[in-house]
XYZ file of C-alpha atoms in Angstrom:
420
model
C 24.614 35.103 41.483
C 20.983 36.242 41.750
C 21.172 38.055 38.421
C 21.925 34.744 36.725
C 19.469 32.800 38.896
C 16.426 35.032 39.568
C 14.415 32.002 40.626
C 16.791 31.509 43.579
C 16.215 35.047 44.835
C 12.464 34.643 44.379
C 12.319 31.431 46.397
C 14.444 32.914 49.179
C 12.351 36.079 49.397
C 9.126 34.085 49.382
C 10.375 32.015 52.323
C 11.298 35.145 54.245
C 7.870 36.668 53.548
C 6.030 33.575 54.801
C 8.060 33.440 57.997
C 7.858 37.171 58.748
C 4.090 37.244 58.274
C 3.688 35.080 61.389
C 3.077 37.534 64.261
C 4.952 36.564 67.417
C 6.946 38.375 70.114
C 10.100 36.543 71.110
C 12.258 34.220 69.056
C 10.440 30.938 68.485
C 12.099 27.645 69.373
C 12.085 25.383 66.336
C 11.920 22.214 68.430
C 9.888 21.346 71.512
C 11.807 20.624 74.747
C 12.637 17.002 75.353
C 13.044 15.990 79.010
C 15.927 13.620 79.500
C 17.524 14.386 76.126
C 21.294 14.089 75.828
C 23.564 17.132 75.640
C 23.699 17.276 71.830
C 19.930 16.972 71.499
C 19.442 19.744 74.067
C 21.831 21.945 72.055
C 19.928 21.232 68.849
C 16.624 22.049 70.529
C 17.996 25.456 71.547
C 17.836 26.711 67.925
C 15.405 29.638 67.550
C 13.730 31.465 64.677
C 12.986 35.215 64.601
C 11.781 37.616 61.943
C 10.602 41.166 61.392
C 9.216 43.487 58.762
C 9.881 47.229 58.897
C 8.788 50.023 56.575
C 8.636 53.789 56.777
C 8.738 57.220 55.184
C 10.645 60.469 55.684
C 8.549 63.357 54.406
C 10.212 66.613 53.383
C 7.930 69.624 52.714
C 10.736 71.347 50.765
C 10.579 68.629 48.071
C 14.280 68.595 47.048
C 14.716 68.542 43.282
C 16.855 65.392 43.356
C 14.373 63.644 45.669
C 17.015 62.997 48.338
C 17.011 63.960 52.010
C 20.637 65.018 52.382
C 22.578 63.270 55.128
C 20.144 60.335 55.408
C 20.723 56.714 54.464
C 17.673 54.909 55.860
C 15.162 57.642 54.970
C 17.071 58.962 51.982
C 14.211 59.165 49.449
C 12.000 62.151 50.289
C 8.239 61.600 50.465
C 8.414 57.944 49.433
C 7.250 54.940 51.438
C 9.936 52.255 51.629
C 10.097 48.630 52.675
C 13.186 48.987 54.833
C 13.674 45.472 56.114
C 12.246 42.003 55.666
C 14.379 39.913 57.980
C 14.786 36.291 59.034
C 17.205 35.059 61.709
C 17.998 31.488 62.733
C 20.276 31.219 65.750
C 21.484 29.118 68.610
C 22.659 31.481 71.383
C 25.592 30.557 73.586
C 25.351 30.534 77.371
C 27.536 33.470 78.526
C 27.435 32.173 82.117
C 28.609 28.672 81.225
C 31.454 27.337 83.344
C 32.785 25.321 80.424
C 32.395 25.526 76.653
C 29.224 26.705 74.913
C 28.760 26.981 71.156
C 26.165 28.558 68.890
C 25.603 30.368 65.609
C 23.611 33.172 63.966
C 22.338 33.295 60.375
C 20.408 36.408 59.328
C 19.073 37.287 55.863
C 17.730 40.772 55.170
C 15.916 42.234 52.156
C 14.855 45.847 51.671
C 16.052 49.378 51.041
C 18.310 49.399 54.144
C 20.400 46.575 52.690
C 21.890 48.934 50.064
C 24.176 50.314 52.778
C 25.167 47.092 54.590
C 26.745 44.965 51.853
C 30.106 43.246 51.912
C 32.174 43.661 48.731
C 32.328 40.393 46.843
C 29.487 38.719 48.750
C 26.260 40.611 48.135
C 27.032 44.019 46.616
C 26.219 42.889 43.046
C 23.362 40.482 43.799
C 20.620 43.010 43.005
C 20.803 46.581 41.674
C 17.292 47.875 42.489
C 16.037 49.936 45.449
C 15.422 46.752 47.420
C 18.469 44.563 47.846
C 19.428 41.457 49.817
C 22.300 40.766 52.212
C 23.547 38.207 54.699
C 23.239 40.623 57.630
C 24.951 38.113 59.923
C 26.506 34.691 59.453
C 28.812 33.742 62.304
C 29.707 30.948 64.692
C 29.729 31.870 68.370
C 31.523 30.397 71.361
C 31.857 30.926 75.076
C 35.319 29.676 76.013
C 36.642 29.120 79.571
C 39.956 30.801 78.759
C 42.183 33.497 80.305
C 39.863 34.438 83.197
C 37.365 32.776 85.488
C 34.520 34.387 83.520
C 35.857 33.291 80.135
C 35.727 34.727 76.619
C 32.846 35.231 74.166
C 33.960 34.944 70.532
C 32.191 35.503 67.196
C 33.702 34.568 63.815
C 32.199 35.253 60.374
C 30.008 38.039 58.972
C 29.440 40.428 61.866
C 27.503 43.605 62.500
C 29.986 46.298 63.549
C 29.881 46.815 67.335
C 30.664 50.544 67.551
C 28.100 53.120 68.670
C 24.594 52.904 70.204
C 22.564 52.791 66.938
C 22.058 49.365 65.382
C 21.046 47.943 62.000
C 18.129 46.204 63.738
C 15.463 48.954 63.986
C 14.499 47.668 67.440
C 18.077 48.379 68.529
C 17.833 52.148 67.998
C 15.334 54.761 69.205
C 14.495 56.345 65.822
C 13.770 55.404 62.244
C 16.554 57.700 60.986
C 20.186 57.548 62.071
C 22.411 60.213 63.555
C 25.241 61.617 61.413
C 27.659 59.806 63.718
C 25.820 56.513 63.197
C 26.070 56.874 59.416
C 29.459 58.460 58.738
C 31.725 57.879 61.753
C 31.166 54.228 62.675
C 31.604 51.110 60.499
C 28.662 48.933 59.426
C 29.634 45.314 58.756
C 32.705 43.063 58.815
C 34.120 39.720 57.834
C 36.330 38.731 60.724
C 36.462 37.968 64.445
C 35.361 39.759 67.602
C 36.135 38.685 71.153
C 34.926 39.899 74.542
C 37.186 38.924 77.440
C 35.284 39.046 80.744
C 38.031 40.161 83.103
C 35.799 40.831 86.117
C 32.041 41.323 86.626
C 32.724 45.032 85.991
C 35.358 44.940 83.218
C 35.230 43.512 79.680
C 38.103 43.829 77.209
C 36.997 44.060 73.549
C 39.183 43.104 70.606
C 38.838 41.962 67.019
C 40.358 41.725 63.547
C 38.713 41.828 60.122
C 39.308 42.542 56.438
C 38.020 46.116 56.695
C 34.725 47.962 56.795
C 32.373 46.163 54.372
C 35.152 44.368 52.486
C 36.246 40.740 52.143
C 39.316 39.135 50.528
C 41.401 39.526 47.371
C 39.874 41.775 44.719
C 36.853 42.198 47.009
C 39.009 44.070 49.508
C 39.536 47.715 48.581
C 43.084 47.426 49.939
C 45.311 44.573 51.048
C 45.520 45.264 54.772
C 43.374 44.171 57.749
C 41.843 46.381 60.412
C 40.891 45.749 64.009
C 39.299 46.828 67.264
C 40.462 47.410 70.821
C 38.329 48.691 73.662
C 36.949 48.400 77.147
C 33.499 48.140 78.718
C 32.904 49.118 82.347
C 29.658 47.575 83.639
C 27.585 47.729 86.795
C 28.852 51.174 87.740
C 26.792 53.520 89.974
C 24.962 50.630 91.664
C 24.388 48.863 88.377
C 22.888 51.871 86.583
C 25.842 52.976 84.432
C 27.697 51.278 81.546
C 30.591 52.930 79.701
C 32.156 51.561 76.501
C 35.242 52.939 74.767
C 35.949 51.293 71.434
C 38.689 52.222 68.982
C 39.270 50.894 65.484
C 42.373 51.266 63.362
C 43.559 50.170 59.944
C 43.561 51.265 56.276
C 40.040 51.710 54.878
C 40.504 53.663 51.624
C 40.442 52.154 48.144
C 43.554 51.437 46.109
C 41.573 52.565 43.039
C 41.252 56.026 44.572
C 44.637 56.462 46.296
C 46.920 53.919 44.633
C 48.051 50.635 46.141
C 50.887 51.928 48.304
C 48.988 54.775 49.942
C 45.769 52.791 50.345
C 47.662 50.052 52.206
C 49.504 52.454 54.502
C 47.056 55.325 55.116
C 45.407 54.601 58.458
C 41.890 55.448 59.549
C 41.283 55.828 63.283
C 37.742 55.540 64.642
C 37.143 56.317 68.316
C 33.804 56.098 70.100
C 32.898 56.575 73.772
C 29.336 55.686 74.816
C 27.813 55.971 78.284
C 24.356 54.604 79.189
C 22.789 55.604 82.514
C 19.509 54.087 83.721
C 18.114 56.825 85.919
C 15.102 54.659 86.758
C 13.121 51.766 85.328
C 11.447 54.207 82.924
C 14.152 56.805 82.164
C 17.473 56.207 80.360
C 20.122 58.749 79.355
C 22.790 58.003 76.735
C 25.762 60.055 75.588
C 28.180 59.441 72.720
C 31.458 61.201 71.845
C 33.127 60.250 68.573
C 36.302 61.210 66.707
C 37.438 59.888 63.310
C 40.658 60.657 61.409
C 41.611 59.338 57.966
C 45.228 59.763 56.817
C 44.478 58.966 53.170
C 41.614 61.433 52.794
C 43.179 63.878 55.257
C 39.757 64.073 56.842
C 38.471 64.451 60.389
C 35.076 64.345 62.053
C 34.117 65.134 65.638
C 30.697 64.713 67.185
C 28.639 64.607 70.356
C 25.259 62.877 70.510
C 22.841 62.836 73.462
C 19.773 60.644 73.907
C 16.867 60.436 76.331
C 14.341 57.604 76.482
C 11.314 57.909 78.797
C 8.767 55.105 79.041
C 5.973 57.402 80.253
C 3.099 54.937 79.797
C 2.698 51.182 79.514
C 3.154 50.979 75.744
C 4.544 54.465 74.996
C 8.141 55.741 75.027
C 9.262 59.294 74.313
C 12.679 59.595 72.604
C 14.991 62.588 72.166
C 18.260 62.834 70.228
C 20.448 65.901 69.899
C 23.671 65.979 67.889
C 26.463 68.307 66.869
C 28.633 66.841 64.117
C 31.641 68.480 62.458
C 32.866 67.326 59.030
C 36.141 69.241 58.776
C 36.732 68.635 55.067
C 33.304 67.896 53.606
C 34.558 64.488 52.446
C 32.619 62.326 54.896
C 28.973 63.481 54.802
C 27.467 62.557 51.437
C 24.171 61.418 50.004
C 24.326 58.674 47.391
C 22.082 59.284 44.406
C 21.775 55.790 42.930
C 21.011 52.446 44.518
C 24.550 51.096 44.047
C 26.531 54.291 44.649
C 27.350 53.706 48.315
C 29.062 50.363 47.750
C 30.791 51.699 44.634
C 32.244 54.430 46.844
C 33.541 51.767 49.254
C 35.110 49.928 46.301
C 36.550 53.143 44.857
C 34.746 52.917 41.507
C 32.449 55.492 39.884
C 29.857 56.664 42.391
C 27.169 59.322 42.125
C 27.007 61.307 45.342
C 26.103 64.740 46.638
C 28.419 66.290 49.219
C 28.852 69.645 50.963
C 31.657 72.012 51.971
C 33.175 71.649 55.460
C 30.124 71.889 57.709
C 29.132 71.748 61.355
C 25.753 69.990 61.494
C 23.201 70.347 64.250
C 20.337 67.872 64.426
C 17.403 67.471 66.811
C 15.089 64.449 66.575
C 11.972 63.870 68.681
C 9.710 60.844 68.562
C 7.334 58.491 70.320
C 7.356 54.703 70.112
C 4.098 52.816 70.568
C 4.884 49.133 70.987
C 2.184 46.556 71.657
C 2.359 42.759 72.018
C -0.007 41.065 69.607
C -0.727 38.310 72.131
C 0.365 37.724 75.723
C 3.400 35.716 74.645
C 3.899 36.086 70.925
C 4.349 38.915 68.475
C 4.732 42.676 68.582
C 3.635 45.655 66.547
C 5.314 49.059 66.835
C 4.841 52.535 65.353
C 7.572 55.202 65.659
C 6.595 58.666 64.413
C 9.375 61.269 64.517
C 10.119 64.855 63.613
C 13.625 66.031 62.811
C 15.357 69.390 62.385
C 18.776 69.544 60.664
C 20.771 72.726 60.248
C 24.195 73.898 59.138
C 25.690 75.812 62.064
C 28.395 77.535 59.996
C 26.314 78.970 57.143
C 26.744 76.363 54.389
C 23.713 75.158 52.386
C 23.908 71.371 52.109
C 20.178 70.580 52.307
C 17.375 70.212 49.773
C 19.640 69.835 46.755
C 21.985 72.601 47.956
C 19.266 75.249 48.393
C 18.930 75.562 52.180
C 20.939 75.846 55.392
C 18.314 73.758 57.204
C 15.949 70.856 56.627
C 12.741 69.822 58.380
C 11.515 66.246 57.968
C 8.850 64.126 59.605
C 7.668 60.563 59.287
C 8.698 57.308 60.936
C 8.230 53.590 60.541
C 6.070 50.611 61.493
C 7.450 47.247 62.618
C 6.007 43.809 63.165
C 7.956 40.784 64.218
C 8.499 37.735 66.329
């Protein structure tokens, strides 16, 4: 659509730029409170506006010949500054503690280099073909429903960010600029479908959902003809309220009929399994652990991984972050770097894609960083800087890094964020 109507993309991006240049801290209410307003007017006045801008660089002293930091999506281009995200969100949150019904919505537009990896086939994957692309990062209606249990159900329907794993598309929702291998290759990114959280007790939530597949939609924009879905459990308020454990599994065909044929693509299951535990040792120290296993029948591929995190808020505006990971790609079919701006989504579709892969490899990765986050005023706006250093290494002697020359890779860099 944008290729035929470039003026439309220009207007939309200009609006996002104007909004995101306003430095504030929390989401801004679009309408002032109105004492004595009726219920509908109060709902309307609960609509908020939020935005952010995020950019960074991943420097690689080895200067790979193809210019790509292998195994990285967000910081994939070595030694190049990138505008990662220019983001605008309009939302009306639901009240999760409501005794009756509560309704809301979320609309989020995102432009930047990160968007290349978060498209939905048939919606945004062919809007732009440059380094910086645009997506509807979220577009869903939300509801709190007094069904099934005394605590009710929270439901989201539409374009949804995938819920699996501790690292989020929103850079504020993860400790580092770069992602773990698990966060890139063993969890899904975005869906068109439904997710529901059933609050069974104050300690137990049941998670379920159904969608068209990872980053697919309907008809020819689905890489196969079958749906996929989630099932899982969250245990909250454990260890005197300090511990939360989430187990989430996903199952359904995910491979393309163009690659495997219609029959096999529709029947070959992919199983994603992720267990995440978050323990708040104190007000300033948090430990997180993730165990993940993925199996794909169609590709005959498996991955296993363990990721550990530590976050220590050691000063008022400073947080130290650690991440250590061991990730096994048993076939070499999962970990790839995509060499053109459209290659990732072409791989999802099953069409011609230019990618660099490696033999079966066990990856070890250590990432260390510090986040400096400062409010711009007492109530509105924030500015954050997140420098990081990262060491990646093949633990079984393969040479996947720096255009296939090295068994290890050292990178450093980070990002800067401003938002409201």
